[in-house]
Amino acid sequence: MQRWRPVPTARIWIGFALTIISLVGAIGLLLRLSTTLTGPIEQWPINGWLFVEVVVALALLTLAVAFLYRTGAALTLRYSIDRNGLYIQWLGSHATIPLNLIDRIEQGALAISDWRAVLSSIGYYHGRVKTLDGTIIHRFTTRPLAEALVIYANGEAYAISPVDPAGFVQELEQRRRLGAIQTLTPGIEVARFLVYDFWADPVIRQLLFTTIILNLLLFGAIAAIYPNLPPQIEWRGDQIGAAAELAPRARIFFLPIAAALTALFNVIGGLIVYRHSPLAARLWQGFSPAVQLFFAIATIAVLRS
């Protein structure tokens, strides 16, 4: 089996630099918050600005993880050829393209781009784009699409950027002429721990985005009005028939925290069942926005009591 490295570019180092910048920013904010949030929770200076700082710190931490993954994927990207197929490997994942399904190989292509194309080009160019004629191109390249080798096979296309593209094409054509000795199934297998299909599902992504926004709005609204709340608030065990008791106002955060934990439980459940039933995973995630609304109503009820 012949192996090829992708063309090295500065884009990999850009991804690494963004990882460091995001991580340093997140650590700096978290250290600042750790010095601010000391002592009993009743003495914490909770307000809208503190909420913004927490959200920014979590966002930077999330970006650091995403940039780290993309940098690692770029550093481990490899192309391999044998008599049966072309293989693309990166960070525990791989794509298989049977040589007998390859229709043609072209230099460069033009595709419809949007804002997501910018995000998916950090570290290396990855993800699906569509050409003007409707062809889906799967990008696994360190070079822009116009400078990449595009391999068309079975109605789809794969963009790669091996060192010495002329030598790569010559080797691939020689292998094709020899003929395959094994039938391969085309496809892209992402590392199981990533459960990429779950995160890439458009319905699930919309539901998760809605859930996060609703939960952040609930947290933010409580943080904004928190300084104006009395030190003690009335708290009922189940809001239906239970006797009210006075509790520290910080207990109001139990409601958005419970909503967030419920959403996290739903995500874990969805990750487990998605491979067997995507519909069940989507339905499971559909409960999360409703749960956020339920806890928002419960929060209003507590504040009005």
PDB file of C-alpha atoms in Angstrom:
ATOM      1  CA  MET A   1       0.000   0.000   0.000  1.00  0.00           C
ATOM      2  CA  GLN A   2       1.362   3.405  -1.025  1.00  0.00           C
ATOM      3  CA  ARG A   3       0.882   6.263   1.461  1.00  0.00           C
ATOM      4  CA  TRP A   4       0.902  10.003   0.760  1.00  0.00           C
ATOM      5  CA  ARG A   5       1.028  13.023   3.023  1.00  0.00           C
ATOM      6  CA  PRO A   6      -1.023  16.147   2.279  1.00  0.00           C
ATOM      7  CA  VAL A   7       0.674  19.346   1.205  1.00  0.00           C
ATOM      8  CA  PRO A   8       1.826  21.184   4.379  1.00  0.00           C
ATOM      9  CA  THR A   9       0.370  24.678   4.708  1.00  0.00           C
ATOM     10  CA  ALA A  10       0.275  27.506   7.230  1.00  0.00           C
ATOM     11  CA  ARG A  11      -3.423  26.742   7.768  1.00  0.00           C
ATOM     12  CA  ILE A  12      -2.446  23.981  10.191  1.00  0.00           C
ATOM     13  CA  TRP A  13      -0.483  26.436  12.309  1.00  0.00           C
ATOM     14  CA  ILE A  14      -3.368  28.898  12.175  1.00  0.00           C
ATOM     15  CA  GLY A  15      -5.583  26.207  13.685  1.00  0.00           C
ATOM     16  CA  PHE A  16      -2.970  25.544  16.376  1.00  0.00           C
ATOM     17  CA  ALA A  17      -2.642  29.279  17.129  1.00  0.00           C
ATOM     18  CA  LEU A  18      -6.419  29.659  17.443  1.00  0.00           C
ATOM     19  CA  THR A  19      -6.441  26.698  19.825  1.00  0.00           C
ATOM     20  CA  ILE A  20      -3.872  28.363  22.083  1.00  0.00           C
ATOM     21  CA  ILE A  21      -5.583  31.774  21.934  1.00  0.00           C
ATOM     22  CA  SER A  22      -8.998  30.315  22.794  1.00  0.00           C
ATOM     23  CA  LEU A  23      -7.578  28.147  25.574  1.00  0.00           C
ATOM     24  CA  VAL A  24      -5.601  31.014  27.140  1.00  0.00           C
ATOM     25  CA  GLY A  25      -8.661  33.272  26.992  1.00  0.00           C
ATOM     26  CA  ALA A  26     -10.868  30.620  28.594  1.00  0.00           C
ATOM     27  CA  ILE A  27      -8.345  29.883  31.356  1.00  0.00           C
ATOM     28  CA  GLY A  28      -7.883  33.598  32.050  1.00  0.00           C
ATOM     29  CA  LEU A  29     -11.616  34.173  32.425  1.00  0.00           C
ATOM     30  CA  LEU A  30     -12.081  31.041  34.535  1.00  0.00           C
ATOM     31  CA  LEU A  31      -9.268  32.130  36.865  1.00  0.00           C
ATOM     32  CA  ARG A  32     -10.884  35.554  37.175  1.00  0.00           C
ATOM     33  CA  LEU A  33     -14.221  33.953  37.969  1.00  0.00           C
ATOM     34  CA  SER A  34     -12.611  31.642  40.532  1.00  0.00           C
ATOM     35  CA  THR A  35     -11.343  34.656  42.471  1.00  0.00           C
ATOM     36  CA  THR A  36     -14.690  36.444  42.188  1.00  0.00           C
ATOM     37  CA  LEU A  37     -16.927  33.546  43.160  1.00  0.00           C
ATOM     38  CA  THR A  38     -15.516  32.826  46.610  1.00  0.00           C
ATOM     39  CA  GLY A  39     -17.291  32.284  49.883  1.00  0.00           C
ATOM     40  CA  PRO A  40     -20.956  31.322  50.295  1.00  0.00           C
ATOM     41  CA  ILE A  41     -23.050  31.535  47.139  1.00  0.00           C
ATOM     42  CA  GLU A  42     -25.272  34.119  48.811  1.00  0.00           C
ATOM     43  CA  GLN A  43     -22.304  36.519  48.715  1.00  0.00           C
ATOM     44  CA  TRP A  44     -21.456  36.029  45.059  1.00  0.00           C
ATOM     45  CA  PRO A  45     -21.801  39.208  42.932  1.00  0.00           C
ATOM     46  CA  ILE A  46     -24.306  37.619  40.538  1.00  0.00           C
ATOM     47  CA  ASN A  47     -25.586  39.939  37.811  1.00  0.00           C
ATOM     48  CA  GLY A  48     -25.946  40.152  34.059  1.00  0.00           C
ATOM     49  CA  TRP A  49     -22.276  40.981  33.497  1.00  0.00           C
ATOM     50  CA  LEU A  50     -21.136  37.928  35.460  1.00  0.00           C
ATOM     51  CA  PHE A  51     -23.421  35.808  33.292  1.00  0.00           C
ATOM     52  CA  VAL A  52     -21.804  37.244  30.153  1.00  0.00           C
ATOM     53  CA  GLU A  53     -18.330  36.422  31.483  1.00  0.00           C
ATOM     54  CA  VAL A  54     -19.329  32.816  32.206  1.00  0.00           C
ATOM     55  CA  VAL A  55     -20.853  32.387  28.733  1.00  0.00           C
ATOM     56  CA  VAL A  56     -17.747  33.838  27.050  1.00  0.00           C
ATOM     57  CA  ALA A  57     -15.475  31.540  29.072  1.00  0.00           C
ATOM     58  CA  LEU A  58     -17.519  28.465  28.114  1.00  0.00           C
ATOM     59  CA  ALA A  59     -17.649  29.577  24.469  1.00  0.00           C
ATOM     60  CA  LEU A  60     -13.852  30.013  24.358  1.00  0.00           C
ATOM     61  CA  LEU A  61     -13.368  26.599  25.958  1.00  0.00           C
ATOM     62  CA  THR A  62     -15.662  25.028  23.356  1.00  0.00           C
ATOM     63  CA  LEU A  63     -13.773  26.758  20.546  1.00  0.00           C
ATOM     64  CA  ALA A  64     -10.455  25.546  21.962  1.00  0.00           C
ATOM     65  CA  VAL A  65     -11.671  21.931  21.863  1.00  0.00           C
ATOM     66  CA  ALA A  66     -13.013  22.365  18.312  1.00  0.00           C
ATOM     67  CA  PHE A  67      -9.793  23.978  17.060  1.00  0.00           C
ATOM     68  CA  LEU A  68      -7.715  21.287  18.779  1.00  0.00           C
ATOM     69  CA  TYR A  69      -9.689  18.569  16.995  1.00  0.00           C
ATOM     70  CA  ARG A  70      -9.285  20.257  13.618  1.00  0.00           C
ATOM     71  CA  THR A  71      -5.552  20.731  14.161  1.00  0.00           C
ATOM     72  CA  GLY A  72      -5.152  17.100  15.193  1.00  0.00           C
ATOM     73  CA  ALA A  73      -7.148  15.967  12.159  1.00  0.00           C
ATOM     74  CA  ALA A  74      -4.959  18.059   9.842  1.00  0.00           C
ATOM     75  CA  LEU A  75      -1.734  16.668  11.348  1.00  0.00           C
ATOM     76  CA  THR A  76      -2.927  13.049  10.985  1.00  0.00           C
ATOM     77  CA  LEU A  77      -4.461  13.399   7.492  1.00  0.00           C
ATOM     78  CA  ARG A  78      -3.082  10.745   5.120  1.00  0.00           C
ATOM     79  CA  TYR A  79      -3.973   9.233   1.723  1.00  0.00           C
ATOM     80  CA  SER A  80      -3.350   5.578   0.830  1.00  0.00           C
ATOM     81  CA  ILE A  81      -3.767   3.555  -2.373  1.00  0.00           C
ATOM     82  CA  ASP A  82      -3.828  -0.178  -3.064  1.00  0.00           C
ATOM     83  CA  ARG A  83      -5.287  -2.274  -5.883  1.00  0.00           C
ATOM     84  CA  ASN A  84      -8.776  -2.028  -4.423  1.00  0.00           C
ATOM     85  CA  GLY A  85      -9.264   1.512  -3.294  1.00  0.00           C
ATOM     86  CA  LEU A  86      -8.198   4.950  -2.223  1.00  0.00           C
ATOM     87  CA  TYR A  87      -8.288   5.500   1.529  1.00  0.00           C
ATOM     88  CA  ILE A  88      -8.306   8.768   3.459  1.00  0.00           C
ATOM     89  CA  GLN A  89      -7.409   8.602   7.172  1.00  0.00           C
ATOM     90  CA  TRP A  90      -7.564  11.287   9.838  1.00  0.00           C
ATOM     91  CA  LEU A  91      -7.669  11.078  13.643  1.00  0.00           C
ATOM     92  CA  GLY A  92      -9.194   7.610  13.911  1.00  0.00           C
ATOM     93  CA  SER A  93     -11.601   8.126  11.003  1.00  0.00           C
ATOM     94  CA  HIS A  94     -11.381   7.052   7.377  1.00  0.00           C
ATOM     95  CA  ALA A  95     -13.051   7.294   3.977  1.00  0.00           C
ATOM     96  CA  THR A  96     -13.007   4.491   1.403  1.00  0.00           C
ATOM     97  CA  ILE A  97     -13.257   5.059  -2.377  1.00  0.00           C
ATOM     98  CA  PRO A  98     -13.219   1.847  -4.463  1.00  0.00           C
ATOM     99  CA  LEU A  99     -10.982   2.337  -7.503  1.00  0.00           C
ATOM    100  CA  ASN A 100     -13.498   0.652  -9.818  1.00  0.00           C
ATOM    101  CA  LEU A 101     -16.066   3.366  -8.988  1.00  0.00           C
ATOM    102  CA  ILE A 102     -13.804   6.296  -9.898  1.00  0.00           C
ATOM    103  CA  ASP A 103     -15.116   8.074 -13.009  1.00  0.00           C
ATOM    104  CA  ARG A 104     -12.516  10.789 -13.453  1.00  0.00           C
ATOM    105  CA  ILE A 105      -9.939  12.949 -11.690  1.00  0.00           C
ATOM    106  CA  GLU A 106      -9.830  16.710 -12.189  1.00  0.00           C
ATOM    107  CA  GLN A 107      -7.684  19.571 -10.953  1.00  0.00           C
ATOM    108  CA  GLY A 108      -9.815  21.962  -8.902  1.00  0.00           C
ATOM    109  CA  ALA A 109     -13.535  22.665  -8.746  1.00  0.00           C
ATOM    110  CA  LEU A 110     -15.951  25.493  -7.999  1.00  0.00           C
ATOM    111  CA  ALA A 111     -18.515  25.093  -5.240  1.00  0.00           C
ATOM    112  CA  ILE A 112     -21.296  27.082  -3.616  1.00  0.00           C
ATOM    113  CA  SER A 113     -19.912  28.577  -0.400  1.00  0.00           C
ATOM    114  CA  ASP A 114     -21.474  30.147   2.665  1.00  0.00           C
ATOM    115  CA  TRP A 115     -20.349  31.268   6.124  1.00  0.00           C
ATOM    116  CA  ARG A 116     -19.897  27.662   7.262  1.00  0.00           C
ATOM    117  CA  ALA A 117     -17.188  27.194   4.645  1.00  0.00           C
ATOM    118  CA  VAL A 118     -14.990  29.649   6.565  1.00  0.00           C
ATOM    119  CA  LEU A 119     -15.381  27.720   9.824  1.00  0.00           C
ATOM    120  CA  SER A 120     -14.717  24.368   8.129  1.00  0.00           C
ATOM    121  CA  SER A 121     -11.437  25.603   6.624  1.00  0.00           C
ATOM    122  CA  ILE A 122      -9.615  26.136   9.926  1.00  0.00           C
ATOM    123  CA  GLY A 123      -6.657  23.744  10.192  1.00  0.00           C
ATOM    124  CA  TYR A 124      -7.598  22.101   6.897  1.00  0.00           C
ATOM    125  CA  TYR A 125     -10.532  22.070   4.495  1.00  0.00           C
ATOM    126  CA  HIS A 126     -13.116  19.598   5.696  1.00  0.00           C
ATOM    127  CA  GLY A 127     -16.821  19.020   5.245  1.00  0.00           C
ATOM    128  CA  ARG A 128     -19.268  18.780   2.375  1.00  0.00           C
ATOM    129  CA  VAL A 129     -19.792  21.467  -0.261  1.00  0.00           C
ATOM    130  CA  LYS A 130     -22.002  21.431  -3.343  1.00  0.00           C
ATOM    131  CA  THR A 131     -20.997  22.394  -6.873  1.00  0.00           C
ATOM    132  CA  LEU A 132     -23.210  24.387  -9.227  1.00  0.00           C
ATOM    133  CA  ASP A 133     -24.358  21.175 -10.920  1.00  0.00           C
ATOM    134  CA  GLY A 134     -25.404  19.643  -7.577  1.00  0.00           C
ATOM    135  CA  THR A 135     -22.428  17.313  -7.048  1.00  0.00           C
ATOM    136  CA  ILE A 136     -21.460  16.823  -3.387  1.00  0.00           C
ATOM    137  CA  ILE A 137     -17.734  17.215  -2.731  1.00  0.00           C
ATOM    138  CA  HIS A 138     -16.248  15.803   0.473  1.00  0.00           C
ATOM    139  CA  ARG A 139     -13.190  17.868   1.319  1.00  0.00           C
ATOM    140  CA  PHE A 140     -10.084  16.318   2.907  1.00  0.00           C
ATOM    141  CA  THR A 141      -7.517  18.814   1.716  1.00  0.00           C
ATOM    142  CA  THR A 142      -5.011  21.334   3.019  1.00  0.00           C
ATOM    143  CA  ARG A 143      -5.335  23.336  -0.221  1.00  0.00           C
ATOM    144  CA  PRO A 144      -8.309  25.426  -1.412  1.00  0.00           C
ATOM    145  CA  LEU A 145     -10.822  23.535  -3.521  1.00  0.00           C
ATOM    146  CA  ALA A 146      -9.667  25.290  -6.700  1.00  0.00           C
ATOM    147  CA  GLU A 147      -6.148  23.874  -6.156  1.00  0.00           C
ATOM    148  CA  ALA A 148      -7.077  20.386  -4.943  1.00  0.00           C
ATOM    149  CA  LEU A 149      -7.354  17.083  -6.792  1.00  0.00           C
ATOM    150  CA  VAL A 150     -11.030  16.213  -7.124  1.00  0.00           C
ATOM    151  CA  ILE A 151     -11.863  12.530  -7.544  1.00  0.00           C
ATOM    152  CA  TYR A 152     -15.354  11.808  -8.887  1.00  0.00           C
ATOM    153  CA  ALA A 153     -16.815   8.451  -7.961  1.00  0.00           C
ATOM    154  CA  ASN A 154     -20.327   7.022  -7.818  1.00  0.00           C
ATOM    155  CA  GLY A 155     -22.092  10.396  -8.124  1.00  0.00           C
ATOM    156  CA  GLU A 156     -20.024  12.128  -5.431  1.00  0.00           C
ATOM    157  CA  ALA A 157     -16.557  13.668  -5.275  1.00  0.00           C
ATOM    158  CA  TYR A 158     -13.613  13.815  -2.894  1.00  0.00           C
ATOM    159  CA  ALA A 159     -11.112  16.693  -2.737  1.00  0.00           C
ATOM    160  CA  ILE A 160      -7.578  15.826  -1.625  1.00  0.00           C
ATOM    161  CA  SER A 161      -4.172  17.523  -1.760  1.00  0.00           C
ATOM    162  CA  PRO A 162      -1.320  14.967  -1.806  1.00  0.00           C
ATOM    163  CA  VAL A 163       2.285  16.028  -2.103  1.00  0.00           C
ATOM    164  CA  ASP A 164       3.325  15.484  -5.755  1.00  0.00           C
ATOM    165  CA  PRO A 165      -0.203  15.280  -7.221  1.00  0.00           C
ATOM    166  CA  ALA A 166       1.128  14.168 -10.613  1.00  0.00           C
ATOM    167  CA  GLY A 167       2.880  11.191  -9.036  1.00  0.00           C
ATOM    168  CA  PHE A 168      -0.230  10.415  -7.000  1.00  0.00           C
ATOM    169  CA  VAL A 169      -2.461  10.351 -10.097  1.00  0.00           C
ATOM    170  CA  GLN A 170       0.059   8.169 -11.956  1.00  0.00           C
ATOM    171  CA  GLU A 171       0.162   5.686  -9.075  1.00  0.00           C
ATOM    172  CA  LEU A 172      -3.627   5.630  -8.821  1.00  0.00           C
ATOM    173  CA  GLU A 173      -4.044   4.984 -12.562  1.00  0.00           C
ATOM    174  CA  GLN A 174      -1.508   2.163 -12.451  1.00  0.00           C
ATOM    175  CA  ARG A 175      -3.430   0.530  -9.601  1.00  0.00           C
ATOM    176  CA  ARG A 176      -6.687   0.893 -11.525  1.00  0.00           C
ATOM    177  CA  ARG A 177      -5.220  -0.823 -14.578  1.00  0.00           C
ATOM    178  CA  LEU A 178      -4.135  -3.776 -12.456  1.00  0.00           C
ATOM    179  CA  GLY A 179      -7.761  -4.329 -11.450  1.00  0.00           C
ATOM    180  CA  ALA A 180      -9.340  -4.867  -8.052  1.00  0.00           C
ATOM    181  CA  ILE A 181      -9.036  -8.178  -6.214  1.00  0.00           C
ATOM    182  CA  GLN A 182     -11.576  -7.287  -3.512  1.00  0.00           C
ATOM    183  CA  THR A 183     -14.937  -5.540  -3.538  1.00  0.00           C
ATOM    184  CA  LEU A 184     -15.032  -2.522  -1.237  1.00  0.00           C
ATOM    185  CA  THR A 185     -18.001  -0.599   0.129  1.00  0.00           C
ATOM    186  CA  PRO A 186     -17.648   3.157  -0.416  1.00  0.00           C
ATOM    187  CA  GLY A 187     -18.295   5.457   2.498  1.00  0.00           C
ATOM    188  CA  ILE A 188     -16.966   7.615   5.293  1.00  0.00           C
ATOM    189  CA  GLU A 189     -16.443   6.056   8.726  1.00  0.00           C
ATOM    190  CA  VAL A 190     -15.921   8.640  11.451  1.00  0.00           C
ATOM    191  CA  ALA A 191     -14.394   7.545  14.763  1.00  0.00           C
ATOM    192  CA  ARG A 192     -17.164   6.044  16.879  1.00  0.00           C
ATOM    193  CA  PHE A 193     -16.376   8.236  19.879  1.00  0.00           C
ATOM    194  CA  LEU A 194     -17.278  11.340  17.818  1.00  0.00           C
ATOM    195  CA  VAL A 195     -20.728  10.049  16.712  1.00  0.00           C
ATOM    196  CA  TYR A 196     -20.446  12.531  13.851  1.00  0.00           C
ATOM    197  CA  ASP A 197     -23.780  11.536  12.283  1.00  0.00           C
ATOM    198  CA  PHE A 198     -25.606  12.606  15.456  1.00  0.00           C
ATOM    199  CA  TRP A 199     -24.007  16.058  15.532  1.00  0.00           C
ATOM    200  CA  ALA A 200     -24.365  16.515  11.763  1.00  0.00           C
ATOM    201  CA  ASP A 201     -28.080  15.641  11.737  1.00  0.00           C
ATOM    202  CA  PRO A 202     -29.824  18.936  10.758  1.00  0.00           C
ATOM    203  CA  VAL A 203     -32.933  18.243  12.873  1.00  0.00           C
ATOM    204  CA  ILE A 204     -30.896  17.429  15.970  1.00  0.00           C
ATOM    205  CA  ARG A 205     -28.658  20.445  15.452  1.00  0.00           C
ATOM    206  CA  GLN A 206     -31.664  22.757  15.298  1.00  0.00           C
ATOM    207  CA  LEU A 207     -33.157  21.203  18.439  1.00  0.00           C
ATOM    208  CA  LEU A 208     -29.864  21.430  20.324  1.00  0.00           C
ATOM    209  CA  PHE A 209     -29.348  25.036  19.230  1.00  0.00           C
ATOM    210  CA  THR A 210     -32.877  25.943  20.374  1.00  0.00           C
ATOM    211  CA  THR A 211     -32.346  24.164  23.697  1.00  0.00           C
ATOM    212  CA  ILE A 212     -29.068  25.963  24.383  1.00  0.00           C
ATOM    213  CA  ILE A 213     -30.520  29.364  23.521  1.00  0.00           C
ATOM    214  CA  LEU A 214     -33.565  28.829  25.735  1.00  0.00           C
ATOM    215  CA  ASN A 215     -31.425  27.645  28.647  1.00  0.00           C
ATOM    216  CA  LEU A 216     -29.021  30.576  28.306  1.00  0.00           C
ATOM    217  CA  LEU A 217     -31.948  33.003  28.158  1.00  0.00           C
ATOM    218  CA  LEU A 218     -33.317  31.522  31.376  1.00  0.00           C
ATOM    219  CA  PHE A 219     -29.941  31.745  33.114  1.00  0.00           C
ATOM    220  CA  GLY A 220     -29.373  35.270  31.786  1.00  0.00           C
ATOM    221  CA  ALA A 221     -32.799  36.550  32.820  1.00  0.00           C
ATOM    222  CA  ILE A 222     -32.350  35.244  36.355  1.00  0.00           C
ATOM    223  CA  ALA A 223     -28.825  36.694  36.578  1.00  0.00           C
ATOM    224  CA  ALA A 224     -30.058  40.096  35.359  1.00  0.00           C
ATOM    225  CA  ILE A 225     -32.812  40.386  37.992  1.00  0.00           C
ATOM    226  CA  TYR A 226     -30.894  38.605  40.743  1.00  0.00           C
ATOM    227  CA  PRO A 227     -29.530  41.785  42.455  1.00  0.00           C
ATOM    228  CA  ASN A 228     -33.107  43.058  42.835  1.00  0.00           C
ATOM    229  CA  LEU A 229     -34.433  39.877  44.441  1.00  0.00           C
ATOM    230  CA  PRO A 230     -34.930  39.800  48.225  1.00  0.00           C
ATOM    231  CA  PRO A 231     -32.372  37.728  50.178  1.00  0.00           C
ATOM    232  CA  GLN A 232     -35.100  35.170  50.907  1.00  0.00           C
ATOM    233  CA  ILE A 233     -37.698  33.935  48.399  1.00  0.00           C
ATOM    234  CA  GLU A 234     -40.728  31.712  48.820  1.00  0.00           C
ATOM    235  CA  TRP A 235     -40.039  28.180  47.635  1.00  0.00           C
ATOM    236  CA  ARG A 236     -42.517  25.359  47.172  1.00  0.00           C
ATOM    237  CA  GLY A 237     -41.523  21.718  46.856  1.00  0.00           C
ATOM    238  CA  ASP A 238     -43.729  21.014  43.823  1.00  0.00           C
ATOM    239  CA  GLN A 239     -45.649  24.256  43.245  1.00  0.00           C
ATOM    240  CA  ILE A 240     -48.952  22.381  43.642  1.00  0.00           C
ATOM    241  CA  GLY A 241     -50.408  22.349  47.107  1.00  0.00           C
ATOM    242  CA  ALA A 242     -47.092  22.369  48.946  1.00  0.00           C
ATOM    243  CA  ALA A 243     -46.556  24.844  51.745  1.00  0.00           C
ATOM    244  CA  ALA A 244     -44.177  27.655  50.876  1.00  0.00           C
ATOM    245  CA  GLU A 245     -40.914  28.047  52.759  1.00  0.00           C
ATOM    246  CA  LEU A 246     -38.347  30.805  52.768  1.00  0.00           C
ATOM    247  CA  ALA A 247     -35.126  29.874  51.012  1.00  0.00           C
ATOM    248  CA  PRO A 248     -31.995  31.768  49.926  1.00  0.00           C
ATOM    249  CA  ARG A 249     -32.547  33.503  46.610  1.00  0.00           C
ATOM    250  CA  ALA A 250     -29.675  31.539  45.080  1.00  0.00           C
ATOM    251  CA  ARG A 251     -31.955  28.513  45.032  1.00  0.00           C
ATOM    252  CA  ILE A 252     -33.717  30.009  42.012  1.00  0.00           C
ATOM    253  CA  PHE A 253     -30.751  28.787  39.932  1.00  0.00           C
ATOM    254  CA  PHE A 254     -31.762  25.189  40.698  1.00  0.00           C
ATOM    255  CA  LEU A 255     -34.396  25.485  37.974  1.00  0.00           C
ATOM    256  CA  PRO A 256     -32.162  26.361  34.973  1.00  0.00           C
ATOM    257  CA  ILE A 257     -29.518  23.931  36.278  1.00  0.00           C
ATOM    258  CA  ALA A 258     -32.136  21.160  36.380  1.00  0.00           C
ATOM    259  CA  ALA A 259     -33.214  22.121  32.852  1.00  0.00           C
ATOM    260  CA  ALA A 260     -29.594  21.952  31.628  1.00  0.00           C
ATOM    261  CA  LEU A 261     -29.003  18.558  33.278  1.00  0.00           C
ATOM    262  CA  THR A 262     -32.185  17.202  31.696  1.00  0.00           C
ATOM    263  CA  ALA A 263     -30.998  18.381  28.271  1.00  0.00           C
ATOM    264  CA  LEU A 264     -27.590  16.752  28.886  1.00  0.00           C
ATOM    265  CA  PHE A 265     -29.312  13.476  29.800  1.00  0.00           C
ATOM    266  CA  ASN A 266     -31.311  13.667  26.568  1.00  0.00           C
ATOM    267  CA  VAL A 267     -28.124  14.239  24.535  1.00  0.00           C
ATOM    268  CA  ILE A 268     -26.439  11.213  26.117  1.00  0.00           C
ATOM    269  CA  GLY A 269     -29.515   9.115  25.384  1.00  0.00           C
ATOM    270  CA  GLY A 270     -29.594  10.381  21.810  1.00  0.00           C
ATOM    271  CA  LEU A 271     -25.915   9.526  21.298  1.00  0.00           C
ATOM    272  CA  ILE A 272     -26.584   5.978  22.470  1.00  0.00           C
ATOM    273  CA  VAL A 273     -29.646   5.278  20.296  1.00  0.00           C
ATOM    274  CA  TYR A 274     -28.799   7.290  17.148  1.00  0.00           C
ATOM    275  CA  ARG A 275     -26.948   4.516  15.309  1.00  0.00           C
ATOM    276  CA  HIS A 276     -29.911   2.183  15.794  1.00  0.00           C
ATOM    277  CA  SER A 277     -32.733   4.695  15.318  1.00  0.00           C
ATOM    278  CA  PRO A 278     -32.107   8.306  14.201  1.00  0.00           C
ATOM    279  CA  LEU A 279     -35.842   9.000  14.513  1.00  0.00           C
ATOM    280  CA  ALA A 280     -35.853   7.970  18.178  1.00  0.00           C
ATOM    281  CA  ALA A 281     -32.827  10.198  18.826  1.00  0.00           C
ATOM    282  CA  ARG A 282     -34.554  13.155  17.161  1.00  0.00           C
ATOM    283  CA  LEU A 283     -37.732  12.615  19.175  1.00  0.00           C
ATOM    284  CA  TRP A 284     -35.653  12.377  22.346  1.00  0.00           C
ATOM    285  CA  GLN A 285     -33.997  15.715  21.627  1.00  0.00           C
ATOM    286  CA  GLY A 286     -37.408  17.214  20.875  1.00  0.00           C
ATOM    287  CA  PHE A 287     -38.246  16.987  24.575  1.00  0.00           C
ATOM    288  CA  SER A 288     -35.380  19.303  25.533  1.00  0.00           C
ATOM    289  CA  PRO A 289     -36.836  22.639  24.274  1.00  0.00           C
ATOM    290  CA  ALA A 290     -40.154  21.756  25.945  1.00  0.00           C
ATOM    291  CA  VAL A 291     -38.308  21.077  29.206  1.00  0.00           C
ATOM    292  CA  GLN A 292     -36.630  24.485  29.027  1.00  0.00           C
ATOM    293  CA  LEU A 293     -40.010  26.170  28.601  1.00  0.00           C
ATOM    294  CA  PHE A 294     -41.444  24.158  31.504  1.00  0.00           C
ATOM    295  CA  PHE A 295     -38.662  25.289  33.842  1.00  0.00           C
ATOM    296  CA  ALA A 296     -39.003  28.867  32.582  1.00  0.00           C
ATOM    297  CA  ILE A 297     -42.696  28.795  33.579  1.00  0.00           C
ATOM    298  CA  ALA A 298     -41.730  27.279  36.945  1.00  0.00           C
ATOM    299  CA  THR A 299     -39.210  30.101  37.472  1.00  0.00           C
ATOM    300  CA  ILE A 300     -41.862  32.737  36.763  1.00  0.00           C
ATOM    301  CA  ALA A 301     -44.195  31.024  39.234  1.00  0.00           C
ATOM    302  CA  VAL A 302     -41.527  31.075  41.951  1.00  0.00           C
ATOM    303  CA  LEU A 303     -40.711  34.745  41.380  1.00  0.00           C
ATOM    304  CA  ARG A 304     -44.374  35.745  41.487  1.00  0.00           C
ATOM    305  CA  SER A 305     -45.082  33.902  44.735  1.00  0.00           C
TER     306      SER A 305
END
